[in-house]
Amino acid sequence: DTAVSQTPKYLVTQMGNDKSIKCEQNLGHDTMYWYKQDSKKFLKIMFSYNNKELIINETVPNRFSPKSPDKAHLNLHINSLELGDSAVYFCASSQGSSHSPLHFGNGTRLTVT
Amino acid sequence: AQSVSQHNHHVILSEAASLELGCNYSYGGTVNLFWYVQYPGQHLQLLLKYFSGDPLVKGIKGFEAEFIKSKFSFNLRKPSVQWSDTAEYFCAVRALGNEKLTFGTGTRLTIIP
C-alpha cells in the first residue's frame, strides 16, 4: 500500500502546454505539500495545504495552481509550461505538528521540450 | 527565516570508512531537525529526527546524528559505511509551530567498493 502516491511518474510535454500532477495520501495526514527538486537536487517548497486550506505559498509563478479537493488529495496544475519548469516534483504529507516528519511520494519527473 | 547549510557537496569514501556529514542551521528559536536520504532515482526517506530530549539520536541503517545547540549543528554520522549507502543526503529544519520544512542543498555520498 503506497502511502503517498503521485501520477504520472514521468511527464514529457512541449512548451506552452498545460499539465496536471495528482497526489493522494492514505495516511490520514492533515497537511500536504508540493516540493520542486531541480537538476542540482535542490529541494524547494512550493505550496502547503492543511485541511484543504492553503497555508504556505512560496514565490512561485502564478502559472502554478494547487488544488485540494479534500485533505487526502493535493493536485498541481501548471499552465503555459516553460523549459525552466523541467524538474522532479515531489508531493509529501505530514501530521501537521512541527516534529512530524514528511512522507514523500515517488516524484514526477517533468520534462518540457 | 530558517535556513540550512550543508557544506559538503560531494563526499567519496571507501567501504568501512567512517562518515560525518555536516549540517548547520540558522534560526533563533526552537527547531526540529531531520535527515533524509534519497537513493538514486527514488524518493526521500526519513533517516532520523530530533525534536527534544537526548541530543544524540539514532536512526535507521546504523546512522546517528548529534544536535549541538551552541553550534547550531546536526551532523550525521555512521561508523562504517557500505556501498549501499551511496545516495544523496539532506538535512532539514522546521521551526516549532511552523509547517514549513526547509532543506539544505544536499550532500552526495559515493561509496567505493
PDB file of C-alpha atoms in Angstrom, chain A residues 31 33 35 37 40-43 45 48 50 55-56 58 90 94 96-106, chain B residues 32 34 36 38 41-46 49-51 88 90 94-105:
ATOM      1  CA  THR A  31      -1.081  18.616   5.767  1.00  0.00           C
ATOM      2  CA  TYR A  33       2.983  19.763   0.287  1.00  0.00           C
ATOM      3  CA  TYR A  35       8.263  20.460  -3.457  1.00  0.00           C
ATOM      4  CA  GLN A  37      13.715  19.381  -6.988  1.00  0.00           C
ATOM      5  CA  LYS A  40      21.184  20.093  -8.861  1.00  0.00           C
ATOM      6  CA  LYS A  41      18.981  18.167  -6.405  1.00  0.00           C
ATOM      7  CA  PHE A  42      17.969  21.335  -4.566  1.00  0.00           C
ATOM      8  CA  LEU A  43      14.569  20.905  -2.880  1.00  0.00           C
ATOM      9  CA  ILE A  45       8.904  24.086  -1.092  1.00  0.00           C
ATOM     10  CA  SER A  48       1.341  23.516   1.546  1.00  0.00           C
ATOM     11  CA  ASN A  50      -3.742  21.994   5.789  1.00  0.00           C
ATOM     12  CA  ILE A  55      -1.020  27.739   4.390  1.00  0.00           C
ATOM     13  CA  ILE A  56       2.277  28.061   2.521  1.00  0.00           C
ATOM     14  CA  GLU A  58       6.237  30.425  -1.691  1.00  0.00           C
ATOM     15  CA  PHE A  90       7.519  15.701  -5.034  1.00  0.00           C
ATOM     16  CA  SER A  94       2.638  15.116   7.413  1.00  0.00           C
ATOM     17  CA  GLY A  96       0.994  18.838  10.821  1.00  0.00           C
ATOM     18  CA  SER A  97       2.929  19.234  14.055  1.00  0.00           C
ATOM     19  CA  SER A  98       6.423  20.601  13.694  1.00  0.00           C
ATOM     20  CA  HIS A  99       8.104  17.407  14.870  1.00  0.00           C
ATOM     21  CA  SER A 100       6.196  15.189  12.471  1.00  0.00           C
ATOM     22  CA  PRO A 101       8.310  14.112   9.522  1.00  0.00           C
ATOM     23  CA  LEU A 102       7.175  14.486   5.953  1.00  0.00           C
ATOM     24  CA  HIS A 103       6.348  11.380   3.961  1.00  0.00           C
ATOM     25  CA  PHE A 104       7.226  11.783   0.308  1.00  0.00           C
ATOM     26  CA  GLY A 105       5.760  10.382  -2.864  1.00  0.00           C
ATOM     27  CA  ASN A 106       7.939   8.860  -5.567  1.00  0.00           C
TER      28      ASN A 106
ATOM     29  CA  ASN B  32      13.067  20.233  14.916  1.00  0.00           C
ATOM     30  CA  PHE B  34      15.698  15.854  10.255  1.00  0.00           C
ATOM     31  CA  TYR B  36      16.549  12.383   4.822  1.00  0.00           C
ATOM     32  CA  GLN B  38      17.432   9.833  -1.407  1.00  0.00           C
ATOM     33  CA  GLY B  41      16.046   7.519  -8.739  1.00  0.00           C
ATOM     34  CA  GLN B  42      13.972   7.264  -5.587  1.00  0.00           C
ATOM     35  CA  HIS B  43      12.014   9.490  -3.245  1.00  0.00           C
ATOM     36  CA  LEU B  44      13.189  10.905   0.057  1.00  0.00           C
ATOM     37  CA  GLN B  45      13.103   8.657   3.096  1.00  0.00           C
ATOM     38  CA  LEU B  46      13.471   9.701   6.712  1.00  0.00           C
ATOM     39  CA  LYS B  49      14.808  13.187  13.517  1.00  0.00           C
ATOM     40  CA  TYR B  50      15.380  15.263  16.630  1.00  0.00           C
ATOM     41  CA  PHE B  51      12.777  17.303  18.442  1.00  0.00           C
ATOM     42  CA  GLU B  88      22.032  11.972  -1.633  1.00  0.00           C
ATOM     43  CA  PHE B  90      19.512  16.077   3.006  1.00  0.00           C
ATOM     44  CA  ARG B  94      11.433  23.022  10.900  1.00  0.00           C
ATOM     45  CA  ALA B  95      10.800  25.803  13.387  1.00  0.00           C
ATOM     46  CA  LEU B  96       8.488  24.972  16.269  1.00  0.00           C
ATOM     47  CA  GLY B  97       4.906  25.732  15.274  1.00  0.00           C
ATOM     48  CA  ASN B  98       5.811  26.124  11.623  1.00  0.00           C
ATOM     49  CA  GLU B  99       4.546  23.855   8.846  1.00  0.00           C
ATOM     50  CA  LYS B 100       7.457  24.651   6.549  1.00  0.00           C
ATOM     51  CA  LEU B 101      10.285  22.125   6.302  1.00  0.00           C
ATOM     52  CA  THR B 102      13.383  23.754   4.836  1.00  0.00           C
ATOM     53  CA  PHE B 103      16.029  21.564   3.233  1.00  0.00           C
ATOM     54  CA  GLY B 104      19.744  22.024   2.815  1.00  0.00           C
ATOM     55  CA  THR B 105      21.322  21.710  -0.617  1.00  0.00           C
TER      56      THR B 105
END
